[in-house]
Coordinates of N, CA and C in Angstrom, one line a residue:
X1 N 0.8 -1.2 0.0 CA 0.0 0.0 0.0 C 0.9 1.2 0.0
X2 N 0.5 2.4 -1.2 CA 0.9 3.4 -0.9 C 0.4 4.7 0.4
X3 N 0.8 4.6 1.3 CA 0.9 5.3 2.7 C 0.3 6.8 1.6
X4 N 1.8 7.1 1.0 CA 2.0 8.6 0.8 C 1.0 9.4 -0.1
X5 N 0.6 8.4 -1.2 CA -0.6 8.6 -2.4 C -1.8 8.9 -1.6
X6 N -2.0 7.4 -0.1 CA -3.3 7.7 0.4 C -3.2 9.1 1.3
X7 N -2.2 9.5 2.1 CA -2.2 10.9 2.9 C -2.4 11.7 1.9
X8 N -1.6 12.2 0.4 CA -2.0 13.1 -0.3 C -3.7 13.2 -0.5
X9 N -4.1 11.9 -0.8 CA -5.5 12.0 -1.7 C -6.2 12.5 0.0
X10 N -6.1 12.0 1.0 CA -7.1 12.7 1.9 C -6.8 14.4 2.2
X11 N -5.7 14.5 2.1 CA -5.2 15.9 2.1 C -6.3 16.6 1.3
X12 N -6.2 16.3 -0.1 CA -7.0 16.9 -1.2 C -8.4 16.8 -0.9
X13 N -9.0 15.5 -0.6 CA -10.4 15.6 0.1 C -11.1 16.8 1.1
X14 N -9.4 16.4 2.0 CA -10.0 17.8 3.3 C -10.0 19.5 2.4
X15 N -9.5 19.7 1.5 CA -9.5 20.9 1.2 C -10.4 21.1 0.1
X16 N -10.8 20.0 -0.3 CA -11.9 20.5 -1.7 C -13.4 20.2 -1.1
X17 N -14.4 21.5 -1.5 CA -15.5 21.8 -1.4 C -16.4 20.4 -1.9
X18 N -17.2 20.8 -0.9 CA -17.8 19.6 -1.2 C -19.5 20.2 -1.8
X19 N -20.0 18.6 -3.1 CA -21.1 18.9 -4.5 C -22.3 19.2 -3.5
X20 N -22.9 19.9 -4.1 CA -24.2 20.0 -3.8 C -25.8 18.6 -3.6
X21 N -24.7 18.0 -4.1 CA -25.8 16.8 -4.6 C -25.0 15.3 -4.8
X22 N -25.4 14.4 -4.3 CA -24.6 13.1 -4.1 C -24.7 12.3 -5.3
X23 N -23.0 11.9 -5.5 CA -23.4 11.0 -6.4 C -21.4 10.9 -6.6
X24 N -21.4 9.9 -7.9 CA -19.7 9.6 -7.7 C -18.7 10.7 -8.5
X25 N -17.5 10.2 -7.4 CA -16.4 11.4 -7.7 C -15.7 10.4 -8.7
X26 N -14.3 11.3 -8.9 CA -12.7 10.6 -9.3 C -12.3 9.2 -8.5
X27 N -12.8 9.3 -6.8 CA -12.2 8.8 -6.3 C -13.0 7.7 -5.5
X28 N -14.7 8.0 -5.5 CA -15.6 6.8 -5.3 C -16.9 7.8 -5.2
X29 N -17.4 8.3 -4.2 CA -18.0 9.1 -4.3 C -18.5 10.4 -3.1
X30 N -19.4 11.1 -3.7 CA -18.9 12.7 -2.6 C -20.9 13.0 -2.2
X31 N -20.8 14.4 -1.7 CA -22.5 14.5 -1.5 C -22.3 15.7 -0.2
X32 N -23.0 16.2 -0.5 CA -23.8 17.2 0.6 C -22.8 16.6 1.9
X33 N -21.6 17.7 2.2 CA -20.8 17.6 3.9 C -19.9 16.2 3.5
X34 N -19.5 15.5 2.4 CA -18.7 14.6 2.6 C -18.1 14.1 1.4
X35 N -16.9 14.0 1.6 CA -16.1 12.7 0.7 C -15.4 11.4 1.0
X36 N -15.9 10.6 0.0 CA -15.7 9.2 0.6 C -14.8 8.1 -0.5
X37 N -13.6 8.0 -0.1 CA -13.0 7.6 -1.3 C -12.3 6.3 -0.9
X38 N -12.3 5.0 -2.0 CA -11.8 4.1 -1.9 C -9.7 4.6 -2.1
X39 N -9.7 3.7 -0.9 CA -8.0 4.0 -1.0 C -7.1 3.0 -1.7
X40 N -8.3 1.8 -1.8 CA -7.6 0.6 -1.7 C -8.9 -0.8 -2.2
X41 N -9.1 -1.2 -3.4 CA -10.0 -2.1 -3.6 C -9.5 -3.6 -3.6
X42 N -10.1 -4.8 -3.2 CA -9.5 -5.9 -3.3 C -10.5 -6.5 -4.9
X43 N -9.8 -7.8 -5.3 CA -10.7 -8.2 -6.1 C -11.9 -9.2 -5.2
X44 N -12.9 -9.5 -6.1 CA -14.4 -10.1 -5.5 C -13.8 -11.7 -5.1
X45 N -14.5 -12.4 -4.2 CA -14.3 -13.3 -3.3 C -15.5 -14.5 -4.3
X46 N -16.2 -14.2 -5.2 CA -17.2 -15.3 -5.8 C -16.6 -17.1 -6.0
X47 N -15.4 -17.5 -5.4 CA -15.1 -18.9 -5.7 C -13.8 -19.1 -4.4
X48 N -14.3 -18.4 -3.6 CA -13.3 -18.3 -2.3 C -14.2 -19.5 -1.3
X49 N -13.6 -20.2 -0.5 CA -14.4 -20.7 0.3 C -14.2 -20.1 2.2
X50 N -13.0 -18.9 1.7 CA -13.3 -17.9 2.7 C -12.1 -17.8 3.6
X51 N -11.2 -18.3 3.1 CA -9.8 -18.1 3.4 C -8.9 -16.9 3.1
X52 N -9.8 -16.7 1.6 CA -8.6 -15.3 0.9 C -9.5 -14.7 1.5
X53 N -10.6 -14.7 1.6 CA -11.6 -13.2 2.2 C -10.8 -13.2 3.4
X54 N -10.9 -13.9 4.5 CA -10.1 -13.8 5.9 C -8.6 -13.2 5.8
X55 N -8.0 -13.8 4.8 CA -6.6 -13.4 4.8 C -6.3 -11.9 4.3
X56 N -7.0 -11.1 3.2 CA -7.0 -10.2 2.6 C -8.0 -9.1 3.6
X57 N -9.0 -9.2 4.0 CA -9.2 -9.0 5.5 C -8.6 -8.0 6.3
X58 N -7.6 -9.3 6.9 CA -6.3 -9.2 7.7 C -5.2 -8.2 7.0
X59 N -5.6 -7.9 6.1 CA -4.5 -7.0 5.5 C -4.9 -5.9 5.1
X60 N -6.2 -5.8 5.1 CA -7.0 -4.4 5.0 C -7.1 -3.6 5.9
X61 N -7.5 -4.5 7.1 CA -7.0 -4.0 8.3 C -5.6 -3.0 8.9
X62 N -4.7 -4.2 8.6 CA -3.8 -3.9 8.5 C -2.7 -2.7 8.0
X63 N -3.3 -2.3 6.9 CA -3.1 -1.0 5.8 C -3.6 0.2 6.4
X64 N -5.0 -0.2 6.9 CA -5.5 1.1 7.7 C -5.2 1.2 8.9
X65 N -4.5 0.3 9.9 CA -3.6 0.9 11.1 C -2.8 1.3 10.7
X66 N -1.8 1.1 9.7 CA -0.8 1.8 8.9 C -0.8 2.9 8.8
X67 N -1.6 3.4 7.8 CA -2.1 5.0 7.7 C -2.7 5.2 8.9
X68 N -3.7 4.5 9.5 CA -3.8 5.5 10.9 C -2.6 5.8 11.7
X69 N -1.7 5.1 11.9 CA -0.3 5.5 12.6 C 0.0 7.2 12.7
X70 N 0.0 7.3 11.0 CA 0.7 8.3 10.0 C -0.6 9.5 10.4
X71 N -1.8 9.3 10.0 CA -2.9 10.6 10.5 C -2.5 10.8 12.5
X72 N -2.2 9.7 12.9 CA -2.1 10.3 14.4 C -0.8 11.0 14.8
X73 N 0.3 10.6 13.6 CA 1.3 11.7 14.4 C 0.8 13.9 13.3
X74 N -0.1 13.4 13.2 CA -1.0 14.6 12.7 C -1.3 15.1 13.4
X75 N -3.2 14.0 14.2 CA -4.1 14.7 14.6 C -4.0 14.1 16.3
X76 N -3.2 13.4 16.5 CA -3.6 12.6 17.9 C -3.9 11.1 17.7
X77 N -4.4 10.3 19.1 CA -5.2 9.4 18.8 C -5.9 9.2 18.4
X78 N -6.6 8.2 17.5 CA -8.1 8.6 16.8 C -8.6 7.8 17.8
X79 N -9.9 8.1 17.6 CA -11.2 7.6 18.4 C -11.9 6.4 17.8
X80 N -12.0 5.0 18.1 CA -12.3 4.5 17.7 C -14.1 4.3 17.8
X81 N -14.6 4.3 16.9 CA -16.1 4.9 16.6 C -16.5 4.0 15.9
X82 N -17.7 2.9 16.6 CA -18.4 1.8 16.2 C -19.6 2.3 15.6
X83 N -19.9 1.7 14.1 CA -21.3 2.1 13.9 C -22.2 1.2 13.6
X84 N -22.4 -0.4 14.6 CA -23.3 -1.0 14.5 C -24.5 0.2 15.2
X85 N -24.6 0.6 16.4 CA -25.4 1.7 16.8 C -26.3 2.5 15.8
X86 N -25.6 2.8 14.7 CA -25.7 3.7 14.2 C -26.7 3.4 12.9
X87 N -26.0 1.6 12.9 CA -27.2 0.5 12.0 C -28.6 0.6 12.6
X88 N -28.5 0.1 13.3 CA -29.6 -0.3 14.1 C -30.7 1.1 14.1
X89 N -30.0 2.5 14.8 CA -31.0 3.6 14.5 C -31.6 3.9 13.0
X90 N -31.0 3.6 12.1 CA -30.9 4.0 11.2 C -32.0 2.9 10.5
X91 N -32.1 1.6 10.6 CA -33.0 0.7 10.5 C -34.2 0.8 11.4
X92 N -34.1 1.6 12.4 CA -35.1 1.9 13.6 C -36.5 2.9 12.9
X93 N -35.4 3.8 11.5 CA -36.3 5.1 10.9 C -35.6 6.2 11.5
X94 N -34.7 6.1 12.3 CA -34.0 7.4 13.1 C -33.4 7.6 11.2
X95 N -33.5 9.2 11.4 CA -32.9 10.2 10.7 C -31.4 10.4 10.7
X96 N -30.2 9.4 10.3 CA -29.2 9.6 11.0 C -28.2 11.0 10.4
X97 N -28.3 10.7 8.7 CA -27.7 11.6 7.8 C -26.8 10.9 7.3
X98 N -26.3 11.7 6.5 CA -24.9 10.5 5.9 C -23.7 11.3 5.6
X99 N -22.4 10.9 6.2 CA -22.0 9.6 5.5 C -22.2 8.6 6.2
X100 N -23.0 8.8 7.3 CA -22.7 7.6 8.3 C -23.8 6.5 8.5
X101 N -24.7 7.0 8.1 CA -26.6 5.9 7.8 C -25.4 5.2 6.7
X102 N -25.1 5.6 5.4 CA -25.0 4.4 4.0 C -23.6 4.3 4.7
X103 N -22.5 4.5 5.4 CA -21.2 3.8 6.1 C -21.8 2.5 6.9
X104 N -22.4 2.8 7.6 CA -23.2 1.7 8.6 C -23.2 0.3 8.1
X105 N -23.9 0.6 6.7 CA -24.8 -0.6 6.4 C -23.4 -1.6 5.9
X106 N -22.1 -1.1 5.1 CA -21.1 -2.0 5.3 C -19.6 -1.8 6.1
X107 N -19.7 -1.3 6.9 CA -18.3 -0.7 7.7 C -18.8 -0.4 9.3
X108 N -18.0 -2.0 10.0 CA -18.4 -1.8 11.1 C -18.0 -0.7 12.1
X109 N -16.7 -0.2 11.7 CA -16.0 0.5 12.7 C -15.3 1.3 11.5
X110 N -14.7 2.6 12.4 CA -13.9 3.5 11.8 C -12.9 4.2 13.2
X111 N -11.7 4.3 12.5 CA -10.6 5.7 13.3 C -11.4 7.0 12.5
X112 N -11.3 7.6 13.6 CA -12.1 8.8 13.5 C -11.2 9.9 14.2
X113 N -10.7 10.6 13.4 CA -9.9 12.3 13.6 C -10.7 13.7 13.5
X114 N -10.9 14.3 14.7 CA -11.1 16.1 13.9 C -9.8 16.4 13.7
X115 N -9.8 16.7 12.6 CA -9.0 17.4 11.3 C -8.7 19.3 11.9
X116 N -8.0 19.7 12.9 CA -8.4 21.1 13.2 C -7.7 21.2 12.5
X117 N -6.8 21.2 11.2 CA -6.4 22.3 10.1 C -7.5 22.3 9.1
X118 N -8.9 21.7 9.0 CA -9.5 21.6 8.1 C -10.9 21.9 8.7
X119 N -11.3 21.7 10.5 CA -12.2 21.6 10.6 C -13.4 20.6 10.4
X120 N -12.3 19.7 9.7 CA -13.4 18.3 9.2 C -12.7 17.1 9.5
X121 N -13.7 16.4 9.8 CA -13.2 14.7 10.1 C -13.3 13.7 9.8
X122 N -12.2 12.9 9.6 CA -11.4 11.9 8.7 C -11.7 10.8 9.5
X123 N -12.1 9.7 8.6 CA -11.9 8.4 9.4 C -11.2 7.6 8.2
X124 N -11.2 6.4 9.2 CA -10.8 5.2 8.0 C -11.7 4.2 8.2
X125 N -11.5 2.9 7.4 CA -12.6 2.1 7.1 C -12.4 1.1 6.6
X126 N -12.8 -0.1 7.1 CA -12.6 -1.1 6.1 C -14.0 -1.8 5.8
X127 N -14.5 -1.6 4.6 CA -15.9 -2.2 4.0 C -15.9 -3.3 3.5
X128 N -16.9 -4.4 4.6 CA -17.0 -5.5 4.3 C -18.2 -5.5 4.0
X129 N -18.8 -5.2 2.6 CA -20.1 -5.5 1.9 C -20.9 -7.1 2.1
X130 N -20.1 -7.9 2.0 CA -20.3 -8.6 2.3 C -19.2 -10.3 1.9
X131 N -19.6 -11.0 2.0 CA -18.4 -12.5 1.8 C -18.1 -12.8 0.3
X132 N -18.9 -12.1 -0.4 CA -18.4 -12.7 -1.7 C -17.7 -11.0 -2.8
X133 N -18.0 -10.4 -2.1 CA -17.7 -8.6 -2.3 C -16.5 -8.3 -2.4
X134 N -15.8 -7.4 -3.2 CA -14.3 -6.8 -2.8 C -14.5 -6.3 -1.1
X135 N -13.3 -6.0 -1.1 CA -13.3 -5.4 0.2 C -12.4 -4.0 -0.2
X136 N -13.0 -2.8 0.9 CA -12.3 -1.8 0.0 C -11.8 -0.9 1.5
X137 N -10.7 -0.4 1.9 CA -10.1 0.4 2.5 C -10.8 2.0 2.2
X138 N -11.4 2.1 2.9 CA -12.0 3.8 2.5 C -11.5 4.9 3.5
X139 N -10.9 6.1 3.1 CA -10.9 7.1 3.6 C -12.1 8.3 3.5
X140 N -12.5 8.8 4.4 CA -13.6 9.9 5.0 C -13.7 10.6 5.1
X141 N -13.9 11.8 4.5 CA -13.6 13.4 5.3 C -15.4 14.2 4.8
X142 N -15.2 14.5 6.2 CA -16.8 15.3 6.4 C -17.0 16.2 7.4
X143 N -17.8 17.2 7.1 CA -18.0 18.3 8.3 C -19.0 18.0 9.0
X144 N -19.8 16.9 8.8 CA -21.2 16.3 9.6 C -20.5 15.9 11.1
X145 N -20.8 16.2 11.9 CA -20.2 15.5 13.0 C -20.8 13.9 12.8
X146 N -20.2 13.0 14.1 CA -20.6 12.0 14.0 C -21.7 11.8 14.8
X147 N -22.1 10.6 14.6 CA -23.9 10.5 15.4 C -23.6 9.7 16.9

């Protein structure tokens, strides 16, 4: 994994304005208070019997402690921010907003930074759509606080 490609591209996220109206960027996609960009896609798991999904996983993981290392000699320690909670309201009918209602539904957890040179906050992510799905390393940046 490129560390330095992914700090640039979130650099550029925290400083570019964000569309009026949601839908996909360059980099995955953006919307009203957020950008949300794949850093890192694996290929699909459709003839896996669930070993490379586990192993590749482990490495997604992995990648994103990595660069979290690198945002915390930035911003601090990140805050680790579960959003099964955030499933569950959000399947409840609670109004959560997004990026964090459509995060929920595949990304259990995120490192989560306020960004005080941007005022906005960065997480990381690892999206597990589901067992037969890529799995994709995502980086965050949004002025929505979190729920």
């Amino acid at each position: 994994m490129d560390f330095a490609k992914c700090l640039t591209l979130i650099d550029v996220l925290c400083a570019r304005e964000f569309p009026a109206a949601h839908g996909r960027s360059e980099h995955g996609e953006s919307g009203p208070g957020y950008h949300i960009a794949a850093l890192q896609t694996s290929e699909g798991f459709w003839d896996d019997d669930g070993t490379e999904w586990e192993d590749t996983a482990a490495q997604y993981e992995a990648d994103r402690d990595g660069l979290a290392e690198r945002l915390t000699e930035r911003w601090g320690p990140a805050h680790r921010f579960s959003l099964r909670g955030t499933l569950v309201r959000a399947m409840d009918g609670e109004d959560v907003g997004e990026p964090w209602a459509g995060l929920s539904e595949h990304v259990p957890d995120l490192h989560l930074w306020e960004a005080a040179d941007s005022g906005r906050w960065v997480a990381l992510g690892v999206s597990h759509g589901g067992r037969e799905l890529p799995l994709q390393l995502l980086g965050v940046v949004t002025d929505t606080d979190p729920p």
